[in-house]
mmCIF file of N, CA and C in Angstrom:
data_model
loop_
_atom_site.group_PDB
_atom_site.id
_atom_site.type_symbol
_atom_site.label_atom_id
_atom_site.label_comp_id
_atom_site.label_asym_id
_atom_site.label_seq_id
_atom_site.Cartn_x
_atom_site.Cartn_y
_atom_site.Cartn_z
ATOM 1 N N MET A 1 1.749 8.028 16.696
ATOM 2 C CA MET A 1 0.917 8.609 15.414
ATOM 3 C C MET A 1 -0.183 8.192 15.312
ATOM 4 N N MET A 2 -1.188 8.907 14.547
ATOM 5 C CA MET A 2 -2.399 8.587 14.585
ATOM 6 C C MET A 2 -2.912 8.440 12.738
ATOM 7 N N ILE A 3 -3.171 7.347 12.522
ATOM 8 C CA ILE A 3 -3.667 7.369 11.141
ATOM 9 C C ILE A 3 -5.377 6.997 11.061
ATOM 10 N N GLU A 4 -5.943 7.794 10.046
ATOM 11 C CA GLU A 4 -7.338 7.673 9.817
ATOM 12 C C GLU A 4 -7.654 7.370 8.752
ATOM 13 N N ASN A 5 -8.548 5.972 8.548
ATOM 14 C CA ASN A 5 -9.126 5.481 7.291
ATOM 15 C C ASN A 5 -10.531 5.135 7.490
ATOM 16 N N ASN A 6 -11.396 5.888 6.847
ATOM 17 C CA ASN A 6 -12.982 5.567 6.725
ATOM 18 C C ASN A 6 -13.433 5.566 8.198
ATOM 19 N N ARG A 7 -12.915 6.802 8.732
ATOM 20 C CA ARG A 7 -13.503 6.881 10.437
ATOM 21 C C ARG A 7 -12.877 5.737 11.445
ATOM 22 N N ARG A 8 -11.953 4.969 10.924
ATOM 23 C CA ARG A 8 -11.107 4.243 11.721
ATOM 24 C C ARG A 8 -9.773 4.637 11.991
ATOM 25 N N ARG A 9 -9.648 4.510 13.304
ATOM 26 C CA ARG A 9 -8.206 5.355 13.579
ATOM 27 C C ARG A 9 -7.293 4.559 14.409
ATOM 28 N N THR A 10 -6.271 4.551 13.825
ATOM 29 C CA THR A 10 -5.128 3.755 14.456
ATOM 30 C C THR A 10 -3.892 4.428 14.845
ATOM 31 N N TYR A 11 -3.739 4.259 16.460
ATOM 32 C CA TYR A 11 -2.493 4.758 16.890
ATOM 33 C C TYR A 11 -1.585 3.874 17.213
ATOM 34 N N THR A 12 -0.460 4.663 16.854
ATOM 35 C CA THR A 12 0.729 3.625 16.832
ATOM 36 C C THR A 12 1.694 3.932 17.865
ATOM 37 N N ALA A 13 2.600 3.087 18.141
ATOM 38 C CA ALA A 13 3.549 3.589 19.140
ATOM 39 C C ALA A 13 4.668 4.166 18.269
ATOM 40 N N PRO A 14 5.351 5.159 19.001
ATOM 41 C CA PRO A 14 6.833 5.830 18.026
ATOM 42 C C PRO A 14 7.616 4.328 18.046
ATOM 43 N N VAL A 15 8.022 3.592 19.298
ATOM 44 C CA VAL A 15 8.772 2.487 19.409
ATOM 45 C C VAL A 15 7.955 1.429 20.123
ATOM 46 N N GLY A 16 8.499 0.342 19.604
ATOM 47 C CA GLY A 16 7.818 -1.048 20.352
ATOM 48 C C GLY A 16 6.883 -1.348 19.304
ATOM 49 N N THR A 17 5.974 -2.426 19.944
ATOM 50 C CA THR A 17 5.020 -3.298 19.111
ATOM 51 C C THR A 17 3.539 -2.994 19.946
ATOM 52 N N ALA A 18 3.050 -1.747 19.943
ATOM 53 C CA ALA A 18 1.904 -1.419 20.458
ATOM 54 C C ALA A 18 1.021 -0.554 19.604
ATOM 55 N N TRP A 19 0.194 -0.982 19.690
ATOM 56 C CA TRP A 19 -1.429 -0.166 18.863
ATOM 57 C C TRP A 19 -2.770 -0.026 19.481
ATOM 58 N N VAL A 20 -3.505 0.796 19.050
ATOM 59 C CA VAL A 20 -4.910 1.088 19.621
ATOM 60 C C VAL A 20 -5.920 1.645 18.536
ATOM 61 N N VAL A 21 -6.704 1.014 18.194
ATOM 62 C CA VAL A 21 -7.624 1.108 16.733
ATOM 63 C C VAL A 21 -8.839 1.456 17.512
ATOM 64 N N ARG A 22 -9.126 2.428 17.157
ATOM 65 C CA ARG A 22 -10.654 3.157 17.559
ATOM 66 C C ARG A 22 -11.641 2.931 16.252
ATOM 67 N N GLU A 23 -12.848 1.963 16.369
ATOM 68 C CA GLU A 23 -13.681 1.567 15.199
ATOM 69 C C GLU A 23 -14.520 2.623 15.342
ATOM 70 N N PRO A 24 -15.525 3.109 14.216
ATOM 71 C CA PRO A 24 -16.758 3.765 14.650
ATOM 72 C C PRO A 24 -17.774 3.055 15.435
ATOM 73 N N SER A 25 -18.544 3.600 16.208
ATOM 74 C CA SER A 25 -19.359 3.156 17.145
ATOM 75 C C SER A 25 -20.931 3.133 16.763
ATOM 76 N N PRO A 26 -21.731 2.190 16.660
ATOM 77 C CA PRO A 26 -23.046 2.172 16.242
ATOM 78 C C PRO A 26 -23.929 3.134 17.547
ATOM 79 N N GLU A 27 -23.368 3.162 18.586
ATOM 80 C CA GLU A 27 -23.979 3.819 19.831
ATOM 81 C C GLU A 27 -23.208 5.374 19.919
ATOM 82 N N PRO A 28 -24.049 6.053 19.897
ATOM 83 C CA PRO A 28 -23.641 7.630 19.879
ATOM 84 C C PRO A 28 -23.092 7.742 21.480
ATOM 85 N N GLY A 29 -22.041 8.473 21.485
ATOM 86 C CA GLY A 29 -21.519 8.956 23.032
ATOM 87 C C GLY A 29 -20.564 7.639 23.398
ATOM 88 N N THR A 30 -20.244 6.501 22.476
ATOM 89 C CA THR A 30 -19.394 5.511 22.869
ATOM 90 C C THR A 30 -18.251 5.395 21.949
ATOM 91 N N ALA A 31 -17.077 5.314 22.580
ATOM 92 C CA ALA A 31 -15.868 5.157 21.997
ATOM 93 C C ALA A 31 -15.457 3.700 22.152
ATOM 94 N N LEU A 32 -15.205 3.247 20.877
ATOM 95 C CA LEU A 32 -15.095 1.531 21.000
ATOM 96 C C LEU A 32 -13.273 1.488 20.419
ATOM 97 N N LEU A 33 -12.463 1.016 21.397
ATOM 98 C CA LEU A 33 -10.986 0.893 21.370
ATOM 99 C C LEU A 33 -10.537 -0.596 21.421
ATOM 100 N N SER A 34 -9.669 -0.535 20.960
ATOM 101 C CA SER A 34 -9.021 -2.212 20.891
ATOM 102 C C SER A 34 -7.456 -1.834 20.993
ATOM 103 N N ALA A 35 -6.694 -2.624 21.927
ATOM 104 C CA ALA A 35 -5.524 -2.203 22.279
ATOM 105 C C ALA A 35 -4.661 -3.821 21.947
ATOM 106 N N SER A 36 -3.538 -3.789 21.220
ATOM 107 C CA SER A 36 -2.767 -4.693 20.911
ATOM 108 C C SER A 36 -1.383 -4.488 21.267
ATOM 109 N N GLY A 37 -0.706 -5.673 21.304
ATOM 110 C CA GLY A 37 0.686 -5.520 21.607
ATOM 111 C C GLY A 37 1.181 -5.630 22.960
ATOM 112 N N GLU A 38 2.602 -4.988 23.141
ATOM 113 C CA GLU A 38 3.265 -4.644 24.119
ATOM 114 C C GLU A 38 3.426 -3.029 24.720
ATOM 115 N N PHE A 39 2.809 -2.949 25.993
ATOM 116 C CA PHE A 39 2.710 -1.787 26.542
ATOM 117 C C PHE A 39 3.824 -1.349 27.670
ATOM 118 N N ASP A 40 4.605 -0.338 27.310
ATOM 119 C CA ASP A 40 5.470 -0.015 28.468
ATOM 120 C C ASP A 40 5.867 1.232 28.302
ATOM 121 N N ILE A 41 6.885 1.659 29.059
ATOM 122 C CA ILE A 41 6.867 3.416 29.226
ATOM 123 C C ILE A 41 7.007 3.898 27.745
ATOM 124 N N GLU A 42 7.973 3.133 26.713
ATOM 125 C CA GLU A 42 8.033 3.704 25.540
ATOM 126 C C GLU A 42 7.211 3.412 24.765
ATOM 127 N N SER A 43 5.909 2.777 25.015
ATOM 128 C CA SER A 43 5.146 2.470 23.624
ATOM 129 C C SER A 43 3.720 2.817 24.246
ATOM 130 N N VAL A 44 3.766 3.169 25.716
ATOM 131 C CA VAL A 44 2.100 3.406 25.970
ATOM 132 C C VAL A 44 1.471 4.938 25.422
ATOM 133 N N LEU A 45 2.331 5.725 24.997
ATOM 134 C CA LEU A 45 1.857 7.031 24.175
ATOM 135 C C LEU A 45 0.661 6.796 23.333
ATOM 136 N N CYS A 46 0.719 5.992 22.671
ATOM 137 C CA CYS A 46 -0.291 5.464 21.601
ATOM 138 C C CYS A 46 -1.911 5.143 22.540
ATOM 139 N N LEU A 47 -1.773 4.593 23.726
ATOM 140 C CA LEU A 47 -2.884 4.331 24.480
ATOM 141 C C LEU A 47 -3.206 5.510 25.083
ATOM 142 N N HIS A 48 -2.335 6.160 25.417
ATOM 143 C CA HIS A 48 -2.852 7.634 26.249
ATOM 144 C C HIS A 48 -3.419 8.490 25.113
ATOM 145 N N GLN A 49 -2.930 8.511 23.982
ATOM 146 C CA GLN A 49 -3.614 9.465 23.063
ATOM 147 C C GLN A 49 -5.063 9.084 22.621
ATOM 148 N N ALA A 50 -5.126 7.897 22.622
ATOM 149 C CA ALA A 50 -6.463 7.059 22.135
ATOM 150 C C ALA A 50 -7.496 7.521 23.181
ATOM 151 N N LEU A 51 -7.107 7.064 24.288
ATOM 152 C CA LEU A 51 -7.935 7.393 25.402
ATOM 153 C C LEU A 51 -8.332 9.252 25.642
ATOM 154 N N ALA A 52 -7.419 9.840 25.348
ATOM 155 C CA ALA A 52 -7.366 11.221 25.691
ATOM 156 C C ALA A 52 -8.317 11.842 24.352
ATOM 157 N N ASP A 53 -8.140 11.220 23.407
ATOM 158 C CA ASP A 53 -9.252 11.745 22.372
ATOM 159 C C ASP A 53 -10.862 11.575 22.298
ATOM 160 N N ALA A 54 -10.785 10.160 22.924
ATOM 161 C CA ALA A 54 -11.959 9.797 23.298
ATOM 162 C C ALA A 54 -12.888 10.699 24.314
ATOM 163 N N ARG A 55 -11.867 10.973 25.155
ATOM 164 C CA ARG A 55 -12.431 11.824 26.338
ATOM 165 C C ARG A 55 -12.671 13.253 25.912
ATOM 166 N N HIS A 56 -11.656 13.879 24.984
ATOM 167 C CA HIS A 56 -12.148 15.271 24.662
ATOM 168 C C HIS A 56 -13.055 15.355 23.459
ATOM 169 N N GLU A 57 -13.594 14.317 23.092
ATOM 170 C CA GLU A 57 -14.562 14.385 21.944
ATOM 171 C C GLU A 57 -16.262 14.000 22.569
ATOM 172 N N GLY A 58 -15.855 13.796 23.920
ATOM 173 C CA GLY A 58 -17.189 14.020 24.810
ATOM 174 C C GLY A 58 -17.902 12.614 24.979
ATOM 175 N N SER A 59 -16.908 11.551 24.764
ATOM 176 C CA SER A 59 -17.475 9.999 24.775
ATOM 177 C C SER A 59 -18.048 9.959 26.270
ATOM 178 N N ARG A 60 -19.155 9.665 26.341
ATOM 179 C CA ARG A 60 -19.552 9.197 27.742
ATOM 180 C C ARG A 60 -19.536 7.812 28.175
ATOM 181 N N ARG A 61 -19.020 6.777 27.407
ATOM 182 C CA ARG A 61 -18.587 5.563 27.706
ATOM 183 C C ARG A 61 -17.324 5.353 26.644
ATOM 184 N N THR A 62 -16.292 4.791 27.342
ATOM 185 C CA THR A 62 -15.223 4.107 26.682
ATOM 186 C C THR A 62 -15.177 2.956 26.903
ATOM 187 N N VAL A 63 -15.035 2.024 25.700
ATOM 188 C CA VAL A 63 -15.041 0.331 25.708
ATOM 189 C C VAL A 63 -13.705 0.160 25.247
ATOM 190 N N LEU A 64 -12.842 -0.557 26.039
ATOM 191 C CA LEU A 64 -11.321 -0.485 25.688
ATOM 192 C C LEU A 64 -11.070 -2.257 25.890
ATOM 193 N N ASP A 65 -11.049 -3.054 24.646
ATOM 194 C CA ASP A 65 -10.760 -4.276 24.488
ATOM 195 C C ASP A 65 -9.128 -4.570 24.777
ATOM 196 N N ILE A 66 -9.073 -5.360 25.936
ATOM 197 C CA ILE A 66 -7.604 -5.518 26.270
ATOM 198 C C ILE A 66 -7.384 -7.272 25.835
ATOM 199 N N SER A 67 -7.853 -7.691 25.366
ATOM 200 C CA SER A 67 -7.864 -9.288 25.065
ATOM 201 C C SER A 67 -6.395 -9.482 24.328
ATOM 202 N N GLN A 68 -6.059 -8.288 23.517
ATOM 203 C CA GLN A 68 -4.922 -8.640 22.604
ATOM 204 C C GLN A 68 -3.595 -8.029 23.111
ATOM 205 N N VAL A 69 -3.731 -7.740 24.644
ATOM 206 C CA VAL A 69 -2.387 -7.010 25.170
ATOM 207 C C VAL A 69 -1.698 -8.150 25.653
ATOM 208 N N GLY A 70 -0.465 -8.468 25.015
ATOM 209 C CA GLY A 70 0.531 -9.270 25.098
ATOM 210 C C GLY A 70 1.532 -8.791 26.683
ATOM 211 N N PHE A 71 1.598 -7.590 26.813
ATOM 212 C CA PHE A 71 2.310 -7.115 28.167
ATOM 213 C C PHE A 71 1.631 -5.756 28.148
ATOM 214 N N GLY A 72 1.552 -5.378 29.750
ATOM 215 C CA GLY A 72 1.359 -4.139 30.311
ATOM 216 C C GLY A 72 2.039 -4.247 31.443
ATOM 217 N N ASP A 73 2.954 -2.957 31.608
ATOM 218 C CA ASP A 73 3.679 -2.594 32.963
ATOM 219 C C ASP A 73 3.078 -1.665 33.609
ATOM 220 N N SER A 74 3.659 -0.964 34.691
ATOM 221 C CA SER A 74 2.882 -0.057 35.461
ATOM 222 C C SER A 74 2.567 1.115 34.662
ATOM 223 N N SER A 75 3.198 1.559 33.484
ATOM 224 C CA SER A 75 2.714 2.898 32.662
ATOM 225 C C SER A 75 1.380 2.334 32.269
ATOM 226 N N PHE A 76 1.250 1.201 31.759
ATOM 227 C CA PHE A 76 0.056 0.754 31.166
ATOM 228 C C PHE A 76 -1.119 1.049 32.433
ATOM 229 N N LEU A 77 -0.982 0.319 33.258
ATOM 230 C CA LEU A 77 -2.022 0.347 34.726
ATOM 231 C C LEU A 77 -2.176 1.914 34.601
ATOM 232 N N HIS A 78 -1.317 2.697 34.595
ATOM 233 C CA HIS A 78 -1.370 4.227 35.007
ATOM 234 C C HIS A 78 -2.464 4.977 33.817
ATOM 235 N N GLU A 79 -2.345 4.440 32.673
ATOM 236 C CA GLU A 79 -3.212 4.836 31.896
ATOM 237 C C GLU A 79 -4.538 4.502 32.119
ATOM 238 N N LEU A 80 -4.724 3.258 32.236
ATOM 239 C CA LEU A 80 -6.078 2.814 32.587
ATOM 240 C C LEU A 80 -6.545 3.286 33.916
ATOM 241 N N LEU A 81 -5.897 3.617 34.654
ATOM 242 C CA LEU A 81 -6.387 4.144 36.381
ATOM 243 C C LEU A 81 -6.683 5.824 35.793
ATOM 244 N N ALA A 82 -6.083 6.471 35.008
ATOM 245 C CA ALA A 82 -6.352 7.852 34.478
ATOM 246 C C ALA A 82 -7.462 7.787 33.748
ATOM 247 N N ALA A 83 -7.682 7.015 33.060
ATOM 248 C CA ALA A 83 -9.070 6.829 32.339
ATOM 249 C C ALA A 83 -10.183 6.466 33.081
ATOM 250 N N HIS A 84 -9.905 5.410 34.140
ATOM 251 C CA HIS A 84 -11.167 5.225 34.746
ATOM 252 C C HIS A 84 -11.370 6.085 35.855
ATOM 253 N N PHE A 85 -10.564 7.228 36.182
ATOM 254 C CA PHE A 85 -11.053 8.574 37.149
ATOM 255 C C PHE A 85 -11.595 9.860 36.221
ATOM 256 N N SER A 86 -10.908 9.784 34.835
ATOM 257 C CA SER A 86 -11.375 10.731 33.887
ATOM 258 C C SER A 86 -12.617 10.807 33.068
ATOM 259 N N HIS A 87 -12.660 9.464 32.748
ATOM 260 C CA HIS A 87 -13.927 9.230 31.652
ATOM 261 C C HIS A 87 -15.142 9.108 32.610
ATOM 262 N N GLN A 88 -16.376 9.353 31.922
ATOM 263 C CA GLN A 88 -17.492 8.984 32.378
ATOM 264 C C GLN A 88 -17.692 7.463 32.736
ATOM 265 N N ARG A 89 -17.277 6.813 31.947
ATOM 266 C CA ARG A 89 -17.475 5.455 32.113
ATOM 267 C C ARG A 89 -16.609 4.788 31.079
ATOM 268 N N LEU A 90 -15.730 3.891 31.949
ATOM 269 C CA LEU A 90 -14.413 2.786 31.184
ATOM 270 C C LEU A 90 -14.858 1.530 31.526
ATOM 271 N N VAL A 91 -15.160 1.136 30.223
ATOM 272 C CA VAL A 91 -15.202 -0.584 30.413
ATOM 273 C C VAL A 91 -14.240 -1.579 29.757
ATOM 274 N N LEU A 92 -13.695 -2.156 30.473
ATOM 275 C CA LEU A 92 -12.795 -3.350 29.718
ATOM 276 C C LEU A 92 -13.387 -4.511 29.327
ATOM 277 N N VAL A 93 -12.972 -4.888 27.848
ATOM 278 C CA VAL A 93 -13.478 -6.106 27.512
ATOM 279 C C VAL A 93 -12.406 -7.308 27.580
ATOM 280 N N GLY A 94 -12.631 -8.287 27.714
ATOM 281 C CA GLY A 94 -11.555 -9.314 27.893
ATOM 282 C C GLY A 94 -12.140 -10.307 26.921
ATOM 283 N N PRO A 95 -11.560 -11.647 27.211
ATOM 284 C CA PRO A 95 -10.575 -12.145 28.097
ATOM 285 C C PRO A 95 -9.462 -11.283 28.732
ATOM 286 N N VAL A 96 -9.326 -10.956 29.963
ATOM 287 C CA VAL A 96 -8.153 -10.291 30.417
ATOM 288 C C VAL A 96 -6.967 -11.404 30.442
ATOM 289 N N PRO A 97 -5.913 -11.109 29.573
ATOM 290 C CA PRO A 97 -5.009 -11.656 29.663
ATOM 291 C C PRO A 97 -4.280 -12.231 30.905
ATOM 292 N N ASP A 98 -3.745 -13.375 31.101
ATOM 293 C CA ASP A 98 -3.014 -13.789 32.417
ATOM 294 C C ASP A 98 -2.305 -12.769 33.014
ATOM 295 N N GLN A 99 -0.987 -12.228 32.226
ATOM 296 C CA GLN A 99 -0.382 -11.104 32.949
ATOM 297 C C GLN A 99 -1.095 -9.825 33.458
ATOM 298 N N LEU A 100 -1.825 -9.654 32.525
ATOM 299 C CA LEU A 100 -2.544 -8.145 32.987
ATOM 300 C C LEU A 100 -3.347 -8.395 34.258
ATOM 301 N N ARG A 101 -4.048 -9.534 34.171
ATOM 302 C CA ARG A 101 -4.735 -10.131 35.670
ATOM 303 C C ARG A 101 -3.860 -9.804 36.747
ATOM 304 N N GLN A 102 -2.528 -10.611 36.730
ATOM 305 C CA GLN A 102 -1.746 -10.602 37.712
ATOM 306 C C GLN A 102 -1.393 -9.174 38.140
ATOM 307 N N LEU A 103 -0.870 -8.333 37.244
ATOM 308 C CA LEU A 103 -0.726 -7.092 37.254
ATOM 309 C C LEU A 103 -2.014 -6.155 38.174
ATOM 310 N N PHE A 104 -3.252 -6.374 37.886
ATOM 311 C CA PHE A 104 -4.271 -5.899 38.537
ATOM 312 C C PHE A 104 -4.316 -6.497 39.893
ATOM 313 N N LEU A 105 -4.180 -7.940 40.302
ATOM 314 C CA LEU A 105 -4.128 -8.306 41.284
ATOM 315 C C LEU A 105 -2.966 -8.083 42.163
ATOM 316 N N LEU A 106 -1.630 -8.086 41.582
ATOM 317 C CA LEU A 106 -0.819 -7.722 42.444
ATOM 318 C C LEU A 106 -0.935 -6.135 43.293
ATOM 319 N N THR A 107 -1.537 -5.376 42.347
ATOM 320 C CA THR A 107 -1.643 -4.004 42.530
ATOM 321 C C THR A 107 -3.026 -3.403 43.358
ATOM 322 N N GLY A 108 -3.676 -4.439 43.530
ATOM 323 C CA GLY A 108 -5.263 -4.000 44.075
ATOM 324 C C GLY A 108 -6.107 -3.384 43.163
ATOM 325 N N THR A 109 -5.844 -3.277 42.064
ATOM 326 C CA THR A 109 -6.739 -2.603 41.237
ATOM 327 C C THR A 109 -7.828 -3.415 40.515
ATOM 328 N N LEU A 110 -7.916 -4.444 40.437
ATOM 329 C CA LEU A 110 -8.894 -5.171 39.842
ATOM 330 C C LEU A 110 -10.298 -4.982 39.881
ATOM 331 N N ARG A 111 -10.403 -4.728 41.185
ATOM 332 C CA ARG A 111 -11.805 -4.139 41.819
ATOM 333 C C ARG A 111 -12.254 -2.878 41.123
ATOM 334 N N LEU A 112 -11.218 -2.164 40.718
ATOM 335 C CA LEU A 112 -11.805 -0.911 40.275
ATOM 336 C C LEU A 112 -12.269 -0.821 38.918
ATOM 337 N N PHE A 113 -11.840 -1.675 38.099
ATOM 338 C CA PHE A 113 -12.335 -1.933 36.649
ATOM 339 C C PHE A 113 -13.509 -2.738 36.410
ATOM 340 N N THR A 114 -14.691 -2.370 35.673
ATOM 341 C CA THR A 114 -15.524 -3.081 35.019
ATOM 342 C C THR A 114 -15.199 -3.839 33.780
ATOM 343 N N ILE A 115 -15.219 -5.138 34.036
ATOM 344 C CA ILE A 115 -14.569 -5.872 33.087
ATOM 345 C C ILE A 115 -15.761 -6.802 32.399
ATOM 346 N N GLU A 116 -15.860 -6.567 31.162
ATOM 347 C CA GLU A 116 -17.040 -7.683 30.490
ATOM 348 C C GLU A 116 -16.345 -8.453 29.563
ATOM 349 N N PRO A 117 -16.787 -9.841 29.344
ATOM 350 C CA PRO A 117 -16.539 -10.652 28.834
ATOM 351 C C PRO A 117 -16.701 -10.143 27.269
ATOM 352 N N GLY A 118 -15.694 -10.656 26.295
ATOM 353 C CA GLY A 118 -15.363 -10.540 24.849
ATOM 354 C C GLY A 118 -16.287 -11.225 23.992
#
């Protein structure tokens, strides 16, 4: 489900405790997203929808703050990889939570992502 308020959009998971907020960006062509909560196969739809909207709206750069993600499983990683390969430029903003860093290291995907400090 998506709620829009003053150009701020909140995407919520149909189940679970995950959400993504999209803030208006001062930079044209940039989508600013912040993910929070626990992302698994049942809750990752809100991340999928937020990333898909950013891509379909022509964002040249998608900035995703993952510092407030408490848990992400392979479905979360799948969405990040799909965005990495389908968006012109995906930037993750940290600090990267330990659980996500471990996920990226175990799967060998850490090197694929551009990660900037928060």
